[in-house]
Coordinates of C-alpha atoms and ligand atoms in Angstrom, one line a residue:
X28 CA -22.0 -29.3 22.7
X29 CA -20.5 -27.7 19.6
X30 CA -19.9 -24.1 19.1
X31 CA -19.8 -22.4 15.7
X32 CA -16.1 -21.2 15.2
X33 CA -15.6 -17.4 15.8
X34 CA -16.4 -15.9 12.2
X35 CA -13.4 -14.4 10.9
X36 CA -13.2 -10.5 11.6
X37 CA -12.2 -7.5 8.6
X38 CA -11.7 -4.5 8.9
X39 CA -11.7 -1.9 6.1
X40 CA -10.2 1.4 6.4
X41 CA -11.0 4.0 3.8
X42 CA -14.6 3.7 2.1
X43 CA -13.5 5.4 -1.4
X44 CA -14.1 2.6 -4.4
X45 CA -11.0 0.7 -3.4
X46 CA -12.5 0.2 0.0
X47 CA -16.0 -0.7 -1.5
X48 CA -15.0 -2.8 -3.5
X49 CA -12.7 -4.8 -1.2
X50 CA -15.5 -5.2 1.5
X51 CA -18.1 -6.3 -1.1
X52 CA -15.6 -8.7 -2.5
X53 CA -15.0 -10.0 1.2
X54 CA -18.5 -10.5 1.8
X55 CA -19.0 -12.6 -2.0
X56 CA -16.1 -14.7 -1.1
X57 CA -17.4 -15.3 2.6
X58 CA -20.5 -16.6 1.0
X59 CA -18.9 -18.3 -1.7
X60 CA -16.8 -20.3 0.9
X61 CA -19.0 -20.6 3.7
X62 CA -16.7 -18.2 5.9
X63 CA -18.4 -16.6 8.9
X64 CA -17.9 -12.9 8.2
X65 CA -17.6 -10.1 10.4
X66 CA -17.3 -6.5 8.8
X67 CA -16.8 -3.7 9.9
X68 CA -16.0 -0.5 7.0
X69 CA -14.5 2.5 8.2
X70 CA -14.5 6.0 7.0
X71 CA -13.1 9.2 8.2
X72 CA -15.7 11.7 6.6
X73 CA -19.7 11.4 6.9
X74 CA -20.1 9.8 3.3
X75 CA -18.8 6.9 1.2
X76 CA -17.4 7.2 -2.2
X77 CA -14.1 9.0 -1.5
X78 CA -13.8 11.0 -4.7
X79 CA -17.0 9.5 -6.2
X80 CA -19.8 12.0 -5.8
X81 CA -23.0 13.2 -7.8
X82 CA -25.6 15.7 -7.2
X83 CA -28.3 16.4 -9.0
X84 CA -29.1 20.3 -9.0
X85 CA -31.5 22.1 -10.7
X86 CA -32.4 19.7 -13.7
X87 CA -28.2 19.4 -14.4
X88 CA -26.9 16.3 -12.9
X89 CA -22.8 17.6 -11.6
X90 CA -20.0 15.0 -11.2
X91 CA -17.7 16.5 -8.6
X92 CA -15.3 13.3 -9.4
X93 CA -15.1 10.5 -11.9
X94 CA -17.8 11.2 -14.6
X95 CA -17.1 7.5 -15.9
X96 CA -15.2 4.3 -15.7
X97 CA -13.0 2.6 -18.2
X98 CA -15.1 -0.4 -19.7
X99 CA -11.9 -1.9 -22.0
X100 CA -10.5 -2.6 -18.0
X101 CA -12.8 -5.1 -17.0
X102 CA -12.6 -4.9 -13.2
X103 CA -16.1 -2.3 -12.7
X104 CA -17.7 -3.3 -15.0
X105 CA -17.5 -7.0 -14.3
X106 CA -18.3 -5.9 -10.8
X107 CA -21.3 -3.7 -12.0
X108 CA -22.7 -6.9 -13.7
X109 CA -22.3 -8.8 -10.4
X110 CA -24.4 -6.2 -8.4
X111 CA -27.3 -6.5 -10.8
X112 CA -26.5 -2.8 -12.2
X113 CA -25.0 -3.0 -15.7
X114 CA -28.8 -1.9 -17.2
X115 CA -28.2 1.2 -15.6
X116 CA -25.1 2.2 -17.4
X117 CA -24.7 4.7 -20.3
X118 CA -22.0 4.6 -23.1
X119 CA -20.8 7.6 -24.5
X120 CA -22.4 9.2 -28.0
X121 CA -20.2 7.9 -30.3
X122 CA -21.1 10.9 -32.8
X123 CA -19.1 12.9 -30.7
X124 CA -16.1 11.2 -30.0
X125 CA -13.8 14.2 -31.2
X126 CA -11.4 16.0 -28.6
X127 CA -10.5 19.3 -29.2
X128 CA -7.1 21.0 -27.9
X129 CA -6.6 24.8 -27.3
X130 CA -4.1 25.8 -29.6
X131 CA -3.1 29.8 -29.8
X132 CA -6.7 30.8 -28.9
X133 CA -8.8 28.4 -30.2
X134 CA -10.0 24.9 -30.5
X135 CA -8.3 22.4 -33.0
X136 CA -10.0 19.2 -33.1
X137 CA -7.1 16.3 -32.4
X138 CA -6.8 14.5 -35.6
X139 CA -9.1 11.3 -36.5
X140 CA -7.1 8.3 -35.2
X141 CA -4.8 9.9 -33.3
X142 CA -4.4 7.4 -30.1
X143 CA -3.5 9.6 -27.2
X144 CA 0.2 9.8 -27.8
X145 CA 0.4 9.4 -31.9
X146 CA -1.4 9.0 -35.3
X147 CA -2.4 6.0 -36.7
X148 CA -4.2 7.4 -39.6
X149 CA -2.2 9.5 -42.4
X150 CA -4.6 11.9 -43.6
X151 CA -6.1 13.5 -41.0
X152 CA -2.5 13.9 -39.6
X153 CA -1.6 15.7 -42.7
X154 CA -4.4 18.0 -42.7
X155 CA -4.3 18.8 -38.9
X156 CA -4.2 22.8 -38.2
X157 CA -3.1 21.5 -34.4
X158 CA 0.9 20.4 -36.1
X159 CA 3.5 22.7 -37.5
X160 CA 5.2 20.9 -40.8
X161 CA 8.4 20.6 -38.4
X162 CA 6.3 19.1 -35.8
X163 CA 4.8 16.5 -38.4
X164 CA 7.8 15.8 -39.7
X165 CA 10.1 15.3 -36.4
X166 CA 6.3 12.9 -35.3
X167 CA 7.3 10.9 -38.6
X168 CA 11.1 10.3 -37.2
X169 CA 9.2 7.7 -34.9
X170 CA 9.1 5.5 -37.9
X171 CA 12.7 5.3 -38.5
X172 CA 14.2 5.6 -34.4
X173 CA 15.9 2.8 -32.8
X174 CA 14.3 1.4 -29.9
X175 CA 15.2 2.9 -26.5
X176 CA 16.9 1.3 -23.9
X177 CA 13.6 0.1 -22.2
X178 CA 14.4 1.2 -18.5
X179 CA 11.5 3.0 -16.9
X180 CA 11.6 6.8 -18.3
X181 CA 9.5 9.9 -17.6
X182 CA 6.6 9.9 -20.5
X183 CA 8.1 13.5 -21.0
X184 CA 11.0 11.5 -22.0
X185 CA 9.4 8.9 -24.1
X186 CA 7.6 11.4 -26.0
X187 CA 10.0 13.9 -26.6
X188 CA 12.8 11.0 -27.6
X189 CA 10.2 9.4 -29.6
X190 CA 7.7 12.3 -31.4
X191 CA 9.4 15.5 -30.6
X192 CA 8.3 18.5 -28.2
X193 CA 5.6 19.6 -30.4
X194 CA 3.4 16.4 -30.4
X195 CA 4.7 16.4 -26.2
X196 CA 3.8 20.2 -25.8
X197 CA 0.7 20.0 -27.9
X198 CA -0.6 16.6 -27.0
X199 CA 0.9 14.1 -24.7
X200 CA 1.4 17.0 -21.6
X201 CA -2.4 18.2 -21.6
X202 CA -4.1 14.8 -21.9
X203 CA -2.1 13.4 -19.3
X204 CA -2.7 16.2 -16.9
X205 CA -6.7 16.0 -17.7
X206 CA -6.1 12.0 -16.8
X207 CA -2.6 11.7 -13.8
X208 CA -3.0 15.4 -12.9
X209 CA 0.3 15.0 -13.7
X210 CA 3.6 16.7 -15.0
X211 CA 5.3 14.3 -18.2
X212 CA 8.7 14.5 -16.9
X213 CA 8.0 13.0 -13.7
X214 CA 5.1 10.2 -14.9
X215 CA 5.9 7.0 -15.2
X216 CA 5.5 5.7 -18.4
X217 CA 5.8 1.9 -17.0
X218 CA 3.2 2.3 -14.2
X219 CA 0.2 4.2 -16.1
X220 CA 1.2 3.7 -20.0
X221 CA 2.9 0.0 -20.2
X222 CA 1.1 -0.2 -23.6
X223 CA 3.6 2.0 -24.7
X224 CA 6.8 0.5 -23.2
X225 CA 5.6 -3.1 -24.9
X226 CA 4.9 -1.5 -28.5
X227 CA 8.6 0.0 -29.1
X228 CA 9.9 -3.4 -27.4
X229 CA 7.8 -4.8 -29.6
X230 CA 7.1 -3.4 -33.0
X231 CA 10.1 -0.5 -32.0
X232 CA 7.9 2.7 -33.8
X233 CA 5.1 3.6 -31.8
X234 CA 3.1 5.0 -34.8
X235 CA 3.5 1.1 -36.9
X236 CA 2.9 -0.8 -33.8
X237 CA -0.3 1.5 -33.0
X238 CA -1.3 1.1 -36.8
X239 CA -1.4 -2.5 -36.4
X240 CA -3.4 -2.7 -33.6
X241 CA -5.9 -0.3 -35.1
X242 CA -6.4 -2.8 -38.0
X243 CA -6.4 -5.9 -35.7
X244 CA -9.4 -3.7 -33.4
X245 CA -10.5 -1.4 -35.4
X246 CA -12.7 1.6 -33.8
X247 CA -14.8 4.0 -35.8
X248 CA -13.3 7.3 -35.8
X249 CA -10.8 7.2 -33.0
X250 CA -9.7 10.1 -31.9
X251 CA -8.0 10.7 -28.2
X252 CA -7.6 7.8 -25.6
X253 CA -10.4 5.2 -26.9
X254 CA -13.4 7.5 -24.9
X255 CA -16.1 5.6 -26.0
X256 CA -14.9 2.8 -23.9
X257 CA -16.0 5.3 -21.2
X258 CA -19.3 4.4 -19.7
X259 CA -21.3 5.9 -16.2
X260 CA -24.7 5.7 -14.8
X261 CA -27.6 7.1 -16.4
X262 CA -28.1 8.5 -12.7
X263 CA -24.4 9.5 -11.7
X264 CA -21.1 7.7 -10.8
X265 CA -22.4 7.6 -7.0
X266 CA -25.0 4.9 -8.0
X267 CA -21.7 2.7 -7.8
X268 CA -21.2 3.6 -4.6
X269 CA -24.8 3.0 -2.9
X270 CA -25.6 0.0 -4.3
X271 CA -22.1 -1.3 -2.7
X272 CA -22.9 0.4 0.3
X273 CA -26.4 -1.0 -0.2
X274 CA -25.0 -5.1 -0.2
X275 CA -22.5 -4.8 3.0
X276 CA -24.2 -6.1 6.2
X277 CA -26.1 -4.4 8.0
X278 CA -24.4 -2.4 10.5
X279 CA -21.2 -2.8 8.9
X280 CA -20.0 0.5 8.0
X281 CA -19.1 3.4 10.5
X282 CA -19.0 6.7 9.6
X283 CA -16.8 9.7 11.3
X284 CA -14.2 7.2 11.9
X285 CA -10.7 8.5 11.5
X286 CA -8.1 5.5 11.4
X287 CA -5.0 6.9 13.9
X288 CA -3.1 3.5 14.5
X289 CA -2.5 -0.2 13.5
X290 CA -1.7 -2.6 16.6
X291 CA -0.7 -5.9 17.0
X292 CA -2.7 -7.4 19.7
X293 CA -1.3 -11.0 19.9
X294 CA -1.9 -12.8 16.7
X295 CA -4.6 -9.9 15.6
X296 CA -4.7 -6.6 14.7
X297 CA -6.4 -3.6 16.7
X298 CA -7.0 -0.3 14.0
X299 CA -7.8 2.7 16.3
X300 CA -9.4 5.6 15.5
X301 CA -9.0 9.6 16.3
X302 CA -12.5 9.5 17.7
X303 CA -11.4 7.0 20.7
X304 CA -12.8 3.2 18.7
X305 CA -10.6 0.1 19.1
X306 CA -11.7 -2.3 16.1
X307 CA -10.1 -5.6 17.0
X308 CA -9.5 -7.7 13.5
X309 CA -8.0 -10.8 12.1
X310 CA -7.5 -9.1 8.6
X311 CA -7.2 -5.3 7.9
X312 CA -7.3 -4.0 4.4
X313 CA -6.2 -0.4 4.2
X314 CA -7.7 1.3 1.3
X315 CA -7.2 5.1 2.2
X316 CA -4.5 7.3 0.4
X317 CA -1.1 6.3 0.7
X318 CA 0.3 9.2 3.0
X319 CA -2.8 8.4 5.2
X320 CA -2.1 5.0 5.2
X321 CA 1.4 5.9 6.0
X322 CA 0.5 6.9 9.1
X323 CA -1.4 3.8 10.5
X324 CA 2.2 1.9 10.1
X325 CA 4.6 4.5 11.9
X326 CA 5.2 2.6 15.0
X327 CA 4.8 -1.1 12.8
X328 CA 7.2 -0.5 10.2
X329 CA 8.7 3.1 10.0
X330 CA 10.6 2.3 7.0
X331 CA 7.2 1.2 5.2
X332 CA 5.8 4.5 6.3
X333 CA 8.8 6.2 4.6
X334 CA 7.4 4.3 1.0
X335 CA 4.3 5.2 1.5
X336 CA 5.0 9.1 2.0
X337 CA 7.1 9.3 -0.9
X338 CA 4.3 8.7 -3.2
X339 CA 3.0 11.8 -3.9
X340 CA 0.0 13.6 -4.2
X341 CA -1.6 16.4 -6.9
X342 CA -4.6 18.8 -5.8
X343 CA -7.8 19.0 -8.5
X344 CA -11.0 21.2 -8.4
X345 CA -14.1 20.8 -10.7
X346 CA -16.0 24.0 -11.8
X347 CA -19.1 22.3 -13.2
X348 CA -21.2 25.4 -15.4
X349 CA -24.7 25.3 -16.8
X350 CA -25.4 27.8 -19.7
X351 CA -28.5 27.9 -21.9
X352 CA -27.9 26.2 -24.8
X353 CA -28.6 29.7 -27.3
X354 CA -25.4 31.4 -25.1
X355 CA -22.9 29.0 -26.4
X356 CA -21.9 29.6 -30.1
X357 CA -19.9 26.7 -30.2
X358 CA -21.2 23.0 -31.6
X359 CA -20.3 21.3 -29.0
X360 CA -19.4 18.3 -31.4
X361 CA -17.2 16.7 -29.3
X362 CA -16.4 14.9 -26.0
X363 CA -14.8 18.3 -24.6
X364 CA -11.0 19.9 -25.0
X365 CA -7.5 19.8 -23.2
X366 CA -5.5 22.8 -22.8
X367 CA -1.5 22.7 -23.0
X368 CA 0.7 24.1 -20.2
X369 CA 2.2 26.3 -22.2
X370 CA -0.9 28.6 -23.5
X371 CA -0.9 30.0 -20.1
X372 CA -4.6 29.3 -19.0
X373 CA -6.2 28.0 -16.0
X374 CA -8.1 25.0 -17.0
X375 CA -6.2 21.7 -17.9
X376 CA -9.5 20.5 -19.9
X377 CA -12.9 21.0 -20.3
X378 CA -15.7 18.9 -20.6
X379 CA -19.1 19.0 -22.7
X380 CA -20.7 16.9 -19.7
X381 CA -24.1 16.7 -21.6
X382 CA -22.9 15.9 -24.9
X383 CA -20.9 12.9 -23.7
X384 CA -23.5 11.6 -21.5
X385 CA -27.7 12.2 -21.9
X386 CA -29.5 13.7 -19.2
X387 CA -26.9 15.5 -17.6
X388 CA -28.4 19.0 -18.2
X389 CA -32.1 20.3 -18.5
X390 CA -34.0 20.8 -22.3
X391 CA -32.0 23.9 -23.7
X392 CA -29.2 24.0 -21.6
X393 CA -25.6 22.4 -21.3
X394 CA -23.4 21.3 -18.2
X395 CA -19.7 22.0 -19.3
X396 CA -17.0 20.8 -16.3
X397 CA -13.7 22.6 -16.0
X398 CA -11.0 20.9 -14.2
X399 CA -8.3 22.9 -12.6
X400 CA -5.0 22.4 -10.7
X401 CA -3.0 19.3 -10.8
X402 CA 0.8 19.0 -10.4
X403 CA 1.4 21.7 -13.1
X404 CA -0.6 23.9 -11.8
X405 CA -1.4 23.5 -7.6
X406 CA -0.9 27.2 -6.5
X407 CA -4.1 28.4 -8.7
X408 CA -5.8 26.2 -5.8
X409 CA -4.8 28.7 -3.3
X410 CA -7.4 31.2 -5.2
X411 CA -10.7 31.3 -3.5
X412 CA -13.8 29.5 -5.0
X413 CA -15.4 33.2 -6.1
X414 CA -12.3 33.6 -8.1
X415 CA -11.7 29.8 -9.5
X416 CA -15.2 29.8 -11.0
X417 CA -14.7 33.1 -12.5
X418 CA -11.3 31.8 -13.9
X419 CA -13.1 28.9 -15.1
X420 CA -15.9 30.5 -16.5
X421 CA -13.7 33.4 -18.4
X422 CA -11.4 30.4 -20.4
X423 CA -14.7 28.4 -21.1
X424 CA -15.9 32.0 -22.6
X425 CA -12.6 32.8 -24.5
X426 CA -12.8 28.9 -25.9
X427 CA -16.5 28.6 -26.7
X428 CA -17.2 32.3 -27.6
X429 CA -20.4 31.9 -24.8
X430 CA -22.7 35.1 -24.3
X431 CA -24.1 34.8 -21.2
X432 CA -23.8 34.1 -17.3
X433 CA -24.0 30.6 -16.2
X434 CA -27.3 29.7 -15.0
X435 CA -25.4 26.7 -12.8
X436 CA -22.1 26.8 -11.1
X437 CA -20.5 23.9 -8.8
X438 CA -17.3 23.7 -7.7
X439 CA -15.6 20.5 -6.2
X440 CA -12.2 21.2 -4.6
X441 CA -10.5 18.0 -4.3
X442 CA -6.9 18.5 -2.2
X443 CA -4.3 15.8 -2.0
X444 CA -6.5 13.3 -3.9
X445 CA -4.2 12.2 -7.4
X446 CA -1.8 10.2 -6.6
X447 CA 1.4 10.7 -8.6
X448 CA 3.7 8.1 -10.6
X449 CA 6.5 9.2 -10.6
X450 CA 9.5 7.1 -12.7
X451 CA 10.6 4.3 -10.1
X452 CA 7.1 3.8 -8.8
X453 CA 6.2 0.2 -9.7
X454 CA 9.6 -0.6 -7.9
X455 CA 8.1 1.4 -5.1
X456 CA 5.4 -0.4 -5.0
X457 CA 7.1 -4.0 -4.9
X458 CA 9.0 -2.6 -2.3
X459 CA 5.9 -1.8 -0.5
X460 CA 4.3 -5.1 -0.8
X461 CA 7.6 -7.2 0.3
X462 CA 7.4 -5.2 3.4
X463 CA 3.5 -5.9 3.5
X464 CA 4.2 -9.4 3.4
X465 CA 6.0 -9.7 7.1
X466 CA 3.0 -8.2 8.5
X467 CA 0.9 -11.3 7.6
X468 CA -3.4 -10.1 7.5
X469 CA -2.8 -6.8 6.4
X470 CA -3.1 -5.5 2.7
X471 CA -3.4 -2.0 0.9
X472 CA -5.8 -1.1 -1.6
X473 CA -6.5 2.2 -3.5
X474 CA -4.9 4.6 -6.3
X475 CA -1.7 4.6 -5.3
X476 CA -0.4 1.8 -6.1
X477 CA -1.1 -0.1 -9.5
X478 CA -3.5 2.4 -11.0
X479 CA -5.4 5.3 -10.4
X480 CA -8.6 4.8 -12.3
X481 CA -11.7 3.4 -11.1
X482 CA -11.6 0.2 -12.6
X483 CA -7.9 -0.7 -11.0
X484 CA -9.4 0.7 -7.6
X485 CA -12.0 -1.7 -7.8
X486 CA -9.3 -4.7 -8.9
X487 CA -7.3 -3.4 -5.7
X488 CA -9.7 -3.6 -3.5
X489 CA -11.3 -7.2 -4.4
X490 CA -7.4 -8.7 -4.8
X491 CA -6.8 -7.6 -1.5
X492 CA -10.2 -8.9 0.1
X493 CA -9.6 -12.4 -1.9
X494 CA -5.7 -13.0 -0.6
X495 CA -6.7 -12.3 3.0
X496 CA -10.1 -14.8 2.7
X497 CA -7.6 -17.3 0.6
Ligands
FAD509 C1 -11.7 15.2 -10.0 C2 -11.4 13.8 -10.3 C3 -11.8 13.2 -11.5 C4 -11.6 11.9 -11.7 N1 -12.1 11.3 -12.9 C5 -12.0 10.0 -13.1 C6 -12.7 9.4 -14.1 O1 -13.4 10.0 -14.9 N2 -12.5 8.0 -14.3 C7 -11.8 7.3 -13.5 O2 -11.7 6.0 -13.7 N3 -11.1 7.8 -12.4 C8 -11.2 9.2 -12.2 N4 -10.6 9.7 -11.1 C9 -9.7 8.9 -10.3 C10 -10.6 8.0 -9.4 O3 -11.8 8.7 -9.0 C11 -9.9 7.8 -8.1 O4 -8.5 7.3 -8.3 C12 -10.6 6.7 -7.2 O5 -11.9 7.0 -7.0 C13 -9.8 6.5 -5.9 O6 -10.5 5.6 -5.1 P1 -9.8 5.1 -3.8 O7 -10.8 4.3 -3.1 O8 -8.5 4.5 -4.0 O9 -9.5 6.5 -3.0 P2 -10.5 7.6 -2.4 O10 -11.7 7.8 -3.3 O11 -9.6 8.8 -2.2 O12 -11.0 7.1 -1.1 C14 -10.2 7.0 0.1 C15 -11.1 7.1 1.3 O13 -10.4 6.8 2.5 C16 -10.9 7.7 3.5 N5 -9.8 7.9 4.5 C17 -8.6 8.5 4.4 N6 -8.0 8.4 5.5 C18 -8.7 7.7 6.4 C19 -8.5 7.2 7.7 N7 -7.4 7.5 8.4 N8 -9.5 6.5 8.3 C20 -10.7 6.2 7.6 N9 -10.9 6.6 6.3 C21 -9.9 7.3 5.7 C22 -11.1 9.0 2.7 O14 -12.0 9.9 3.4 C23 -11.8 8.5 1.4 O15 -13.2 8.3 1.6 C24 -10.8 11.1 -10.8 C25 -10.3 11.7 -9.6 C26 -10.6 13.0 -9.4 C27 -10.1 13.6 -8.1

């Protein structure tokens, strides 16, 4: 008599996107292929989603993460259209694409076409109230600078080598810390901006080379990093997250399970957990954080544990407020604003949730989310929540001149959950994945390693799932 061959066991550890994704992806290829499947999904806390959560509240509907995905990536989205969900998704109004920074007490709208890290278009930059004339000036020096050396350099570096402090200060260091959390002098430019690194190779001033890509894809009114290419879900980010949750098997994910250990057991693999399960397994992706992966390979490969803890971490909290709509002077006419290091406040940005996306607040009010902390900033998370919603709410006061008391307040604290870039870290990372190789069925998935947004999570996860179904 026959028997059906033993379908081929995964486990996933970790059920942020990364983790989604790459059991979702497992269970397409499976089918794809004919594979017997056996999944099992594990997660330490009592919900899915890692750092993707929504709630609605009150009429306002409150991102405590991600508030969108990146759509010029094509990873979630792509995926998104797979599920069946891409009707569901919302692109941002492009009538308010403008960013505003906080500049000596108030808000300066960042010049038409400026792309992130410089100008592209000539007037605007003229006319900005955000520059000093020296600052414009030493920004124009970029057309006329020899290239750099190339190496991988700090984007504090590139900037200030490149543009000058004042377009660093003013710019480059706040809308980096509302995307990496991160400080400039220790982000990699190679592993989050290699856009960058190719134009000087390429064109060698960053201001020409980003002019002719304007011209050869040209976007109405650009101002910031491209934000209309930002889209969510008319119901919430989370939606992402059920309706993967919704298409593993049945049965397949556990809750409330902590992963403590990674064992070989002959030619498989055994992940136990802090609450006592064995999960026996002939492939493993690990898609938590890296310092929690980290600790499933300490007895494996201690040296691999050593890479994975020197990737480090930032702390971020959310304050999401709703005001009625008469108590904020402002306009509103934009996307939201950054605010730079050095003018002393305790946001890094703020956004105007339901101007960028519809729905988000009831008829006659506004949802405007602070975000707080970071690697610039982590002792202000030692403040209690009574006093980091006050802090939030007294800058989102002094920058939008509001009147009254919030009728809404949400805060999200989000601890050891940005990964960091620091210069060397795309070696890091081929370091890691040599030593990955030897330990043939396992992979990693997540943030830390080849991008933190959602979209490179979700190409993480369904890389690793395909290699070990290949
Ligand atoms: C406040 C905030 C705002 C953001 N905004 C955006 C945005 O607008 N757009 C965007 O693209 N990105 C944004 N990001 C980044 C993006 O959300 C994250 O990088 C991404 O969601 C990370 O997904 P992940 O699956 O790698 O990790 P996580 O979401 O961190 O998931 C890891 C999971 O592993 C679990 N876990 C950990 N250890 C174990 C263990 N031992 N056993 C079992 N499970 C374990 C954790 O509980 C968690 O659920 C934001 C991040 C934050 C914090």
């Amino acid at each position: 008599m026959l028997t059906a061959p033993a379908p081929t066991k995964i486990v996933v550890v970790g059920g942020g996107i990364a983790g989604l994704s790459a059991a979702h992806r497992a269970v397409e290829v499976a089918r794809e292929r004919g594979i017997a499947l056996d999944l099992t999904l594990l997660e330490a806390r009592d919900r899915l989603g890692g750092t993707i959560s929504s709630e609605r509240v009150d009429g306002f509907l409150v991102e405590a993460g991600p508030d969108s995905f990146l759509s010029e990536k094509p990873w979630a989205l792509a995926l998104c259209r797979r599920l069946g969900v891409e009707d569901g998704l919302l692109r941002t109004d492009d009538r308010f694409r403008k960013v505003f920074v906080w500049h000596r007490g108030r808000l300066h709208a960042l010049p038409d076409g400026f792309q992130l890290l410089a100008p592209t278009a000539l007037l605007p930059f003229l006319t900005s109230s955000l520059f000093s004339l020296p600052g414009k000036l030493r920004m124009a020096l970029d057309l006329v600078l020899p290239r750099g050396s190339g190496d991988d350099e700090s984007l504090g570096a590139f900037v200030r080598r490149r543009l000058g402090a004042e377009a660093l200060e003013r710019v480059a260091q706040p809308l980096v810390a509302g995307i990496y959390t991160a400080d400039p002098d220790d982000l990699s430019l190679m592993a989050t901006m290699p856009r960058f690194v190719e134009l000087e190779r390429r064109e060698r001033s960053i201001i020409l080379g980003l002019r002719r890509a304007v011209r050869q894809a040209p976007l109405p009114g650009t101002s910031g990093a491209r934000l209309s290419l930002f889209v969510t879900f008319a119901d919430g980010m989370e939606r992402l997250v059920t309706t993967l949750a919704g298409r593993l098997p049945a049965g397949a994910v556990e809750l409330k399970q902590r992963a403590s250990g990674l064992e070989r057991v002959g030619d498989r693999w055994r992940v136990v957990t802090a609450e006592g399960g064995r999960f026996d397994a002939d492939r493993v992706v690990v898609a938590t954080e890296a310092y929690a992966a980290a600790r499933l390979f300490r007895y494996l490969d201690p040296a691999l544990t050593t890479l994975l803890e020197e990737i480090p971490y930032a702390s971020a909290a959310t304050v999401s407020l709703g005001y009625r709509r008469g108590d904020v002077p402002h306009a509103l006419d934009g996307f939201g604003f950054v605010v730079p290091r050095r003018e002393g406040k305790a946001l890094l940005a703020g956004t105007f949730s339901s101007v960028k996306y519809p729905h988000r607040a009831p008829l006659g009010h506004v949802l405007i989310r602070g975000f707080l902390g970071g690697a610039l900033d982590a002792a202000i998370l030692a403040e209690d929540d009574a006093a980091l919603v006050a802090r939030a709410g007294g800058d989102l006061r002094a920058a939008l001149g509001i009147t009254g008391e919030p009728v809404l307040t949400r805060l999200h604290r989000w601890p050891a959950s940005m990964p960091q870039y620091r210069v060397g870290h795309l070696a890091r990372v081929e370091t890691i994945e040599r030593a990955l190789a030897a330990l043939s069925g396992v992979r990693l998935a997540g943030a830390a390693y080849r991008g933190v947004g959602i979209a490179d999570c979700v190409r993480s996860g369904e890389v690793a799932a395909e290699q070990l179904l290949a």
